[in-house]
Short mmCIF file of C-alpha atoms in Angstrom, two decimals:
data_model
loop_
_atom_site.label_atom_id
_atom_site.label_comp_id
_atom_site.label_asym_id
_atom_site.label_seq_id
_atom_site.Cartn_x
_atom_site.Cartn_y
_atom_site.Cartn_z
CA UNK D 1 -41.27 -5.09 -35.39
CA UNK D 2 -37.48 -5.15 -35.39
CA UNK D 3 -35.85 -8.52 -34.80
CA UNK D 4 -32.86 -9.39 -32.68
CA UNK D 5 -29.86 -7.33 -33.73
CA UNK D 6 -26.21 -8.05 -33.16
CA UNK D 7 -23.05 -6.02 -33.63
CA UNK D 8 -20.56 -6.09 -35.08
CA UNK D 9 -21.27 -8.39 -38.01
CA UNK D 10 -17.63 -9.38 -38.22
CA UNK D 11 -14.82 -9.04 -35.71
CA UNK D 12 -11.16 -9.86 -36.21
CA UNK D 13 -8.90 -10.11 -33.18
CA UNK D 14 -5.51 -11.57 -32.38
CA UNK D 15 -4.69 -14.17 -29.77
CA UNK D 16 -4.71 -12.83 -26.22
CA UNK D 17 -6.96 -9.87 -27.00
CA UNK D 18 -10.47 -9.34 -25.68
CA UNK D 19 -13.62 -9.32 -27.80
CA UNK D 20 -16.93 -7.67 -26.98
CA UNK D 21 -20.08 -8.68 -28.83
CA UNK D 22 -23.42 -6.95 -28.45
CA UNK D 23 -27.02 -8.01 -28.76
CA UNK D 24 -30.30 -6.13 -28.70
CA UNK D 25 -33.39 -8.29 -28.10
CA UNK D 26 -36.80 -7.88 -29.62
CA UNK D 27 -38.77 -5.16 -27.87
CA UNK D 28 -40.63 -6.70 -24.92
CA UNK D 29 -38.26 -9.64 -24.57
CA UNK D 30 -36.38 -9.83 -21.29
CA UNK D 31 -34.36 -13.01 -21.85
CA UNK D 32 -31.20 -13.13 -23.93
CA UNK D 33 -29.31 -16.28 -24.85
CA UNK D 34 -25.83 -16.61 -26.33
CA UNK D 35 -24.69 -19.52 -28.47
CA UNK D 36 -21.39 -20.41 -30.12
CA UNK D 37 -21.26 -22.12 -33.49
CA UNK D 38 -17.72 -23.26 -34.13
CA UNK D 39 -16.85 -24.96 -37.38
CA UNK D 40 -17.73 -28.63 -37.26
CA UNK D 41 -19.12 -28.48 -33.74
CA UNK D 42 -22.65 -27.24 -34.23
CA UNK D 43 -24.36 -24.79 -31.94
CA UNK D 44 -23.51 -24.82 -28.25
CA UNK D 45 -25.28 -22.96 -25.48
CA UNK D 46 -23.12 -20.32 -23.80
CA UNK D 47 -25.11 -18.06 -21.47
CA UNK D 48 -28.64 -17.09 -20.55
CA UNK D 49 -29.59 -13.74 -19.04
CA UNK D 50 -32.95 -12.69 -17.76
CA UNK D 51 -33.93 -9.52 -15.95
CA UNK D 52 -30.31 -8.51 -15.68
CA UNK D 53 -29.09 -11.71 -14.08
CA UNK D 54 -27.17 -14.69 -15.38
CA UNK D 55 -29.56 -17.64 -15.13
CA UNK D 56 -27.49 -20.42 -16.63
CA UNK D 57 -24.23 -21.00 -18.45
CA UNK D 58 -22.97 -23.76 -20.67
CA UNK D 59 -19.73 -25.67 -20.43
CA UNK D 60 -17.39 -22.81 -21.26
CA UNK D 61 -14.42 -21.41 -19.32
CA UNK D 62 -14.80 -18.29 -17.16
CA UNK D 63 -13.08 -16.12 -19.77
CA UNK D 64 -16.47 -16.18 -21.51
CA UNK D 65 -18.64 -13.75 -19.61
CA UNK D 66 -21.31 -11.23 -20.20
CA UNK D 67 -23.94 -9.00 -18.77
CA UNK D 68 -27.41 -7.72 -19.41
CA UNK D 69 -28.23 -4.06 -19.18
CA UNK D 70 -31.40 -2.44 -17.77
CA UNK D 71 -32.77 -2.08 -21.32
CA UNK D 72 -32.30 -5.90 -21.70
CA UNK D 73 -29.56 -5.60 -24.29
CA UNK D 74 -26.59 -7.80 -23.62
CA UNK D 75 -22.85 -8.01 -24.07
CA UNK D 76 -20.72 -11.10 -24.44
CA UNK D 77 -17.07 -10.69 -23.51
CA UNK D 78 -14.38 -13.16 -24.41
CA UNK D 79 -11.06 -12.56 -22.69
CA UNK D 80 -7.63 -13.94 -23.56
CA UNK D 81 -8.79 -14.99 -27.00
CA UNK D 82 -7.64 -18.32 -28.36
CA UNK D 83 -7.62 -19.48 -31.97
CA UNK D 84 -10.40 -21.98 -31.24
CA UNK D 85 -12.69 -19.13 -30.18
CA UNK D 86 -13.12 -18.35 -33.87
CA UNK D 87 -16.80 -19.00 -34.46
CA UNK D 88 -20.19 -17.53 -35.21
CA UNK D 89 -21.74 -16.20 -32.02
CA UNK D 90 -25.52 -16.13 -32.07
CA UNK D 91 -27.79 -14.25 -29.75
CA UNK D 92 -31.45 -15.10 -29.22
CA UNK D 93 -34.19 -13.50 -27.19
CA UNK D 94 -37.50 -14.55 -25.75
CA UNK D 95 -40.24 -13.25 -23.55
CA UNK D 96 -39.73 -13.97 -19.89
CA UNK D 97 -40.44 -17.63 -19.18
CA UNK D 98 -40.94 -18.48 -22.85
CA UNK D 99 -37.52 -20.04 -23.31
CA UNK D 100 -39.02 -22.47 -25.82
CA UNK D 101 -39.73 -19.66 -28.26
CA UNK D 102 -36.41 -18.04 -28.96
CA UNK D 103 -35.81 -15.65 -31.83
CA UNK D 104 -32.30 -15.58 -33.22
CA UNK D 105 -30.18 -12.70 -34.41
CA UNK D 106 -27.97 -12.79 -37.48
CA UNK D 107 -24.80 -13.49 -35.51
CA UNK D 108 -21.31 -12.04 -35.11
CA UNK D 109 -18.49 -13.86 -36.84
CA UNK D 110 -15.40 -13.70 -34.68
CA UNK D 111 -12.06 -14.56 -36.24
CA UNK D 112 -9.02 -14.94 -34.01
CA UNK D 113 -5.66 -14.85 -35.77
CA UNK V 1 -21.91 -40.14 -28.72
CA UNK V 2 -23.83 -36.93 -29.26
CA UNK V 3 -27.12 -36.62 -27.44
CA UNK V 4 -28.75 -35.34 -30.62
CA UNK V 5 -27.97 -36.99 -33.93
CA UNK V 6 -29.19 -35.84 -37.32
CA UNK V 7 -29.21 -37.62 -40.64
CA UNK V 8 -28.25 -37.18 -43.31
CA UNK V 9 -25.41 -34.71 -42.80
CA UNK V 10 -25.69 -33.50 -46.39
CA UNK V 11 -28.58 -33.80 -48.78
CA UNK V 12 -28.88 -32.78 -52.41
CA UNK V 13 -32.29 -32.82 -54.04
CA UNK V 14 -33.89 -31.78 -57.29
CA UNK V 15 -36.54 -29.10 -57.23
CA UNK V 16 -39.93 -30.61 -56.50
CA UNK V 17 -38.67 -33.61 -54.56
CA UNK V 18 -40.04 -34.62 -51.17
CA UNK V 19 -37.37 -34.28 -48.52
CA UNK V 20 -37.02 -35.90 -45.11
CA UNK V 21 -34.48 -34.98 -42.44
CA UNK V 22 -34.24 -37.11 -39.33
CA UNK V 23 -33.34 -36.36 -35.74
CA UNK V 24 -32.75 -38.90 -32.98
CA UNK V 25 -32.00 -38.07 -29.39
CA UNK V 26 -30.93 -40.08 -26.40
CA UNK V 27 -32.27 -38.04 -23.48
CA UNK V 28 -35.72 -37.40 -22.12
CA UNK V 29 -36.97 -34.14 -23.50
CA UNK V 30 -39.66 -31.61 -22.84
CA UNK V 31 -39.53 -30.09 -26.32
CA UNK V 32 -37.80 -30.38 -29.68
CA UNK V 33 -37.08 -27.52 -32.06
CA UNK V 34 -36.37 -27.44 -35.75
CA UNK V 35 -34.30 -24.46 -36.87
CA UNK V 36 -33.29 -23.24 -40.32
CA UNK V 37 -29.96 -21.54 -40.85
CA UNK V 38 -29.33 -19.73 -44.10
CA UNK V 39 -25.88 -18.98 -45.54
CA UNK V 40 -24.44 -16.13 -43.53
CA UNK V 41 -25.67 -17.52 -40.26
CA UNK V 42 -29.15 -16.17 -39.63
CA UNK V 43 -31.34 -18.71 -37.83
CA UNK V 44 -35.10 -19.00 -38.01
CA UNK V 45 -37.11 -21.13 -35.63
CA UNK V 46 -39.40 -23.36 -37.72
CA UNK V 47 -41.19 -25.55 -35.20
CA UNK V 48 -41.35 -26.37 -31.53
CA UNK V 49 -42.83 -29.81 -30.82
CA UNK V 50 -43.61 -31.78 -27.72
CA UNK V 51 -45.87 -34.36 -29.37
CA UNK V 52 -47.58 -35.24 -32.63
CA UNK V 53 -47.25 -33.27 -35.80
CA UNK V 54 -47.15 -29.67 -36.96
CA UNK V 55 -47.51 -28.20 -40.44
CA UNK V 56 -46.56 -24.81 -41.79
CA UNK V 57 -46.86 -24.31 -45.50
CA UNK V 58 -44.72 -26.94 -47.22
CA UNK V 59 -42.99 -27.92 -43.99
CA UNK V 60 -44.17 -30.74 -41.75
CA UNK V 61 -42.56 -31.80 -38.47
CA UNK V 62 -43.37 -34.95 -36.58
CA UNK V 63 -42.16 -36.37 -33.30
CA UNK V 64 -42.38 -39.82 -31.73
CA UNK V 65 -41.59 -39.44 -28.05
CA UNK V 66 -41.47 -43.18 -27.37
CA UNK V 67 -38.95 -43.75 -30.15
CA UNK V 68 -37.04 -40.51 -29.38
CA UNK V 69 -37.20 -39.50 -33.01
CA UNK V 70 -38.37 -36.54 -35.04
CA UNK V 71 -38.57 -35.88 -38.75
CA UNK V 72 -38.75 -32.69 -40.77
CA UNK V 73 -40.38 -33.05 -44.18
CA UNK V 74 -40.35 -30.56 -47.02
CA UNK V 75 -42.87 -31.10 -49.80
CA UNK V 76 -42.35 -29.77 -53.33
CA UNK V 77 -38.84 -28.59 -52.47
CA UNK V 78 -37.52 -25.38 -53.99
CA UNK V 79 -34.00 -23.92 -54.32
CA UNK V 80 -34.88 -21.31 -51.68
CA UNK V 81 -35.20 -24.18 -49.19
CA UNK V 82 -31.43 -24.63 -49.45
CA UNK V 83 -30.15 -24.13 -45.93
CA UNK V 84 -28.85 -25.98 -42.89
CA UNK V 85 -31.62 -27.53 -40.82
CA UNK V 86 -30.85 -27.99 -37.16
CA UNK V 87 -32.63 -30.12 -34.61
CA UNK V 88 -32.42 -28.97 -30.97
CA UNK V 89 -33.88 -30.50 -27.82
CA UNK V 90 -34.60 -29.25 -24.36
CA UNK V 91 -33.72 -31.91 -21.80
CA UNK V 92 -36.63 -32.87 -19.55
CA UNK V 93 -36.09 -31.33 -16.15
CA UNK V 94 -33.02 -29.54 -17.41
CA UNK V 95 -32.21 -25.91 -16.84
CA UNK V 96 -34.42 -23.58 -18.68
CA UNK V 97 -32.74 -21.63 -21.44
CA UNK V 98 -30.28 -24.11 -22.85
CA UNK V 99 -30.90 -26.25 -25.86
CA UNK V 100 -28.84 -29.22 -27.03
CA UNK V 101 -28.21 -29.01 -30.77
CA UNK V 102 -27.63 -31.51 -33.49
CA UNK V 103 -24.87 -30.75 -35.97
CA UNK V 104 -27.30 -29.89 -38.70
CA UNK V 105 -28.26 -31.21 -42.11
CA UNK V 106 -27.07 -29.18 -45.09
CA UNK V 107 -29.75 -29.23 -47.77
CA UNK V 108 -29.10 -28.13 -51.33
CA UNK V 109 -32.03 -28.05 -53.74
CA UNK V 110 -31.05 -27.83 -57.42
CA UNK V 111 -33.32 -26.20 -59.99
#
């Protein structure tokens, strides 16, 4: 069974640009979670999507947004990139309601120059 | 003060040593997770605990709800155990889906 996949593996952008990160959950999983791991800050919860709807978001500005598609894959968009957005962005998925059993993808490393 | 604190931040051990990583939290929780992150970023969920003790191979996780403390033990450590170990908690009554993470413990096991 394929795990959670993310693309791209690495992404380099300049300040002010927009970044789009993608995540495909494990087959049968309907929930997708996004996390940011910035250097020295540990993992922080960003967004949670389930059945196509945003269920919860962490303490991040509105320029961090996303969506979930009918096939349950998800996109994270970061607008007006700032240098401090440089981080590893991790996606996780779970079966509906089983938020305690999340499976993580390998991550996308975003570098903003 | 962070709601989830891990210690130590860095740990170097010799192959075969018994290792303990600690996690303390300051909020009421419904569950605690131990995660393993290998170089490159990939994260594996090791344990989810709400009480007691769990064992998987050479890994043992314990939790004391009254003391708001959990430990992750590795017996007969091996260089392939080298990774960052992260403690994460789900706040009791909090929104489903979001975990609060510790900053991680970087473990290096030398042959």
